CSV table of C-alpha atoms in Angstrom, one decimal:
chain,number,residue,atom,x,y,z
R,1,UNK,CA,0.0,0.0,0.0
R,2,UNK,CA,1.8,3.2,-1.4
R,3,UNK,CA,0.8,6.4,0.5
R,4,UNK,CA,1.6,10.1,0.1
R,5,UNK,CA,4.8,11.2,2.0
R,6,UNK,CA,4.3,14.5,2.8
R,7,UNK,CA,7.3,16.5,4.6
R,8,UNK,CA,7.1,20.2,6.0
R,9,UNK,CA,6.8,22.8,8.8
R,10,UNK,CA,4.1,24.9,10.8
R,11,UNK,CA,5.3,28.0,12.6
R,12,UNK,CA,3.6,30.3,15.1
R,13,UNK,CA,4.1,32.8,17.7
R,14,UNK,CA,2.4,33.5,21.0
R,15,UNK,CA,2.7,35.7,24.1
R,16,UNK,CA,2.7,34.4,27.4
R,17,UNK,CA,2.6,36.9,30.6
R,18,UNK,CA,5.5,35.4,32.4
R,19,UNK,CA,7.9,32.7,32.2
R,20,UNK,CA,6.5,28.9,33.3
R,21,UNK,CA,6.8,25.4,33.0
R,22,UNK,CA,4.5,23.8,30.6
R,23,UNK,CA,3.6,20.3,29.5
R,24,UNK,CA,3.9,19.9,25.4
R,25,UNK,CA,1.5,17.1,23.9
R,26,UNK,CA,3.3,16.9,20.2
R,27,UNK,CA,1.2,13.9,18.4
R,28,UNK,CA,2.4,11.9,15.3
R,29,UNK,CA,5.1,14.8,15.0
R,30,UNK,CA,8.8,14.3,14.6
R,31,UNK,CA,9.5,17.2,16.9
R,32,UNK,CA,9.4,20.6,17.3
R,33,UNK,CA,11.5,23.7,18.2
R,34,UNK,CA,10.6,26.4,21.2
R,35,UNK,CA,12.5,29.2,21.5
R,36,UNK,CA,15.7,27.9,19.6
R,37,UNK,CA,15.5,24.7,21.7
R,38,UNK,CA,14.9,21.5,19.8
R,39,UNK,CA,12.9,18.6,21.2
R,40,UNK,CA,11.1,15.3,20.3
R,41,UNK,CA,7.5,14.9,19.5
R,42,UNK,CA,5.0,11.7,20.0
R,43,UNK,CA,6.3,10.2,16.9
R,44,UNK,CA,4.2,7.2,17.6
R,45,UNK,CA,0.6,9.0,18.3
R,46,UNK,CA,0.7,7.2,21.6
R,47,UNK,CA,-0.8,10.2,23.4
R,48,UNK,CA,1.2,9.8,26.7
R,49,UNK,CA,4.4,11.3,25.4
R,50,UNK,CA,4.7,14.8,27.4
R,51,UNK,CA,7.3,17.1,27.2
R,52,UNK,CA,8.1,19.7,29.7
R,53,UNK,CA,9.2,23.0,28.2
R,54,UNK,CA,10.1,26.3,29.9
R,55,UNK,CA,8.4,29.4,28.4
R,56,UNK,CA,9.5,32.4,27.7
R,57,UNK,CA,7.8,35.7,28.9
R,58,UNK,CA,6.5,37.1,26.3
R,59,UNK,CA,7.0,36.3,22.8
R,60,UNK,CA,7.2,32.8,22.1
R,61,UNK,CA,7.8,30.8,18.8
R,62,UNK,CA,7.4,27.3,17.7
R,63,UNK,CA,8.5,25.4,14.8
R,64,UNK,CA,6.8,22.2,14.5
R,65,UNK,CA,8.4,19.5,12.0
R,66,UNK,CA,5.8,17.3,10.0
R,67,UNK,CA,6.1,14.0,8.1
R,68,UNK,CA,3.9,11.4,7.6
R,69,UNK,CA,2.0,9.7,5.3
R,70,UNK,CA,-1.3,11.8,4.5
R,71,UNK,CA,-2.1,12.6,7.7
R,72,UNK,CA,-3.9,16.4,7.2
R,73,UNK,CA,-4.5,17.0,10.7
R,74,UNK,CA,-1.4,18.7,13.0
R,75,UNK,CA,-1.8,19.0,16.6
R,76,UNK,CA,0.3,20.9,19.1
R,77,UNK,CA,-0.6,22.2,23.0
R,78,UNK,CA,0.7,23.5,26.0
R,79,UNK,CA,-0.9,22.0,29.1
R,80,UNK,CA,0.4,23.4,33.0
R,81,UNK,CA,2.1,20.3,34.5
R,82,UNK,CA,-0.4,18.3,37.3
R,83,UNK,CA,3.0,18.6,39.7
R,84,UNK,CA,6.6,18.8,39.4
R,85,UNK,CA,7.2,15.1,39.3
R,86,UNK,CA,4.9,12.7,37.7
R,87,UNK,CA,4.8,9.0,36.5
R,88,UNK,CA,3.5,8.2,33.0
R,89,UNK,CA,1.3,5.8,34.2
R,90,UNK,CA,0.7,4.6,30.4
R,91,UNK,CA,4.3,3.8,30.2
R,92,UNK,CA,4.8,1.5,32.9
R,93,UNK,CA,6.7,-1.8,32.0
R,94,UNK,CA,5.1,-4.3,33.8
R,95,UNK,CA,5.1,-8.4,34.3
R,96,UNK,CA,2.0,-10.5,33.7
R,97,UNK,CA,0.6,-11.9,36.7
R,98,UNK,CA,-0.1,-15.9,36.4
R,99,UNK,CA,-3.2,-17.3,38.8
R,100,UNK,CA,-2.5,-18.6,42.0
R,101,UNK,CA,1.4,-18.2,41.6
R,102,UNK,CA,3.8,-15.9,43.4
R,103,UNK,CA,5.6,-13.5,41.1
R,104,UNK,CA,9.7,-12.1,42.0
R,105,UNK,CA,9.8,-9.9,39.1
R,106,UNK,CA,10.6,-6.2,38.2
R,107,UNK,CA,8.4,-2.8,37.1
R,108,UNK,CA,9.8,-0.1,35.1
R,109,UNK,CA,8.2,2.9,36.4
R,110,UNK,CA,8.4,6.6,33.8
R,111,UNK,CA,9.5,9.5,36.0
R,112,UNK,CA,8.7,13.3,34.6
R,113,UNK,CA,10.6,16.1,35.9
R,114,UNK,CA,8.7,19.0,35.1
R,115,UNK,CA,11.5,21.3,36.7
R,116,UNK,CA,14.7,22.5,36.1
R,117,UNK,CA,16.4,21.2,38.3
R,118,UNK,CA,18.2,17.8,38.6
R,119,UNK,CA,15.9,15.5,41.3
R,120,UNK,CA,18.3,12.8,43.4
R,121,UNK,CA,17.1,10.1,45.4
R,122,UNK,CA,13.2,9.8,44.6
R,123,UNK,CA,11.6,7.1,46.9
R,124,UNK,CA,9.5,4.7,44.7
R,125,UNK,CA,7.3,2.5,46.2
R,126,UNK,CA,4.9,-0.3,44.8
R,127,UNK,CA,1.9,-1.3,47.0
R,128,UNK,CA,-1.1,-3.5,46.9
R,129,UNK,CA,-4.9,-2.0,47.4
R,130,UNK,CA,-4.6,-2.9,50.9
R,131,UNK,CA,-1.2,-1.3,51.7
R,132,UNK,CA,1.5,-4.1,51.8
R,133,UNK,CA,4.6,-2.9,50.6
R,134,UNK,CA,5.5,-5.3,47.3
R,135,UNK,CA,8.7,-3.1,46.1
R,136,UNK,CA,10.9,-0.1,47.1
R,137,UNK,CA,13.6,1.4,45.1
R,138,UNK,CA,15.4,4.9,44.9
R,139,UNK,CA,15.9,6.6,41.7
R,140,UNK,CA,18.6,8.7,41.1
R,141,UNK,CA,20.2,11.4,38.7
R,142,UNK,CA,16.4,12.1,37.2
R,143,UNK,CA,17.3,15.3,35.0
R,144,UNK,CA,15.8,18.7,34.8
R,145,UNK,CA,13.3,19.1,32.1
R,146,UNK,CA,14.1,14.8,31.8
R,147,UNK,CA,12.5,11.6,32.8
R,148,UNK,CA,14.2,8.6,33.4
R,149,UNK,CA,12.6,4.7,34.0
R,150,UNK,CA,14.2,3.4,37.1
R,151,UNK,CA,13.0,-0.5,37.1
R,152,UNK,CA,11.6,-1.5,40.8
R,153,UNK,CA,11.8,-5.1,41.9
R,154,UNK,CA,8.5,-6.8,43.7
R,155,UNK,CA,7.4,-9.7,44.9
R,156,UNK,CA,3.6,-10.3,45.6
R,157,UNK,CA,2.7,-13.8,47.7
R,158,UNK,CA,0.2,-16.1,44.8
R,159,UNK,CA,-3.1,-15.0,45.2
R,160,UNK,CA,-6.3,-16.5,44.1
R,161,UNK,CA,-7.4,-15.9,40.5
R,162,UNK,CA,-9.4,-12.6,40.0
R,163,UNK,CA,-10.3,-12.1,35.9
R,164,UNK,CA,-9.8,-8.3,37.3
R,165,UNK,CA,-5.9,-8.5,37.6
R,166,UNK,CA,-4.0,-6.9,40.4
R,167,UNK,CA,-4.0,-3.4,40.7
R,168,UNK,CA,-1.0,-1.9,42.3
R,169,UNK,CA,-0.3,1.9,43.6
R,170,UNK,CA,2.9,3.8,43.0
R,171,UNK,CA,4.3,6.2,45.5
R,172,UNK,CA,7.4,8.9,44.9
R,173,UNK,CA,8.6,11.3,47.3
């Protein structure tokens, strides 16, 4: 199946009152260029690809790189991040639990530093619903602007079969 290839770039400008941290959601582009600084977009379309960005006060320009195969429709925003440090709870890497046996395995867990500063020694812990402690891990050297996927080892005692899966809760401090 033989499709258009099309190639090109979208610019704009916009004002923003003072200088902040923002969130950009880049779908299905290549990547984009704020203020001079290059960065990657959701190539993939996922929709859980976030960059954080620093604005500028005032005048503000983007250059967004497009490519793709006859896709018409170009999105770009600026969300405020939800808090300085976040997990991309679509991008966890995690094991499949098997019915009634006990699992000794390892979670990757997305951290998103929203800030500028370099974070050190971020606590992650893996619970169950009722609160027992499965993993603990610290993560270290999480850049500014960054994110980084420290893996976190569990074990969880075999548990009767529930078709629901086993929900887990993350914690970071």
């Amino acid at each position: 199946n033989v499709g258009i290839v099309c190639a090109g770039y979208a610019y704009a400008e916009f004002d923003s009152p003072h200088s902040c941290r923002a969130l950009a959601l880049a779908p299905k582009l290549g990547g984009f260029v704020l203020n001079g600084r290059s960065y990657l977009g959701d190539v993939y379309g996922n929709g859980w690809f976030q960059v954080p960005v620093q604005l500028d006060s005032g005048r503000n320009r983007v250059l967004l790189r497009i490519s793709g195969y006859g896709d018409e429709q170009v999105r770009f925003r600026l969300v405020p991040p939800a808090a300085p440090l976040s997990v991309v709870t679509k991008d966890i890497t995690a094991p499949d639990v098997v019915a009634d046996s006990a699992l000794a395995s390892w979670v990757g867990v997305p951290l998103l530093n929203s800030t500028p500063d370099r974070l050190d020694s971020i606590r992650v812990r893996v619970s169950t619903l009722s609160g027992e402690r499965v993993g603990d891990t610290i993560a270290r050297d999480l850049p500014g602007f960054g994110s980084l996927k420290p893996v976190v080892r569990i074990a969880i005692a075999a548990r009767p079969f529930d078709s629901a899966g086993l929900s887990l809760v993350l914690a970071c401090s």
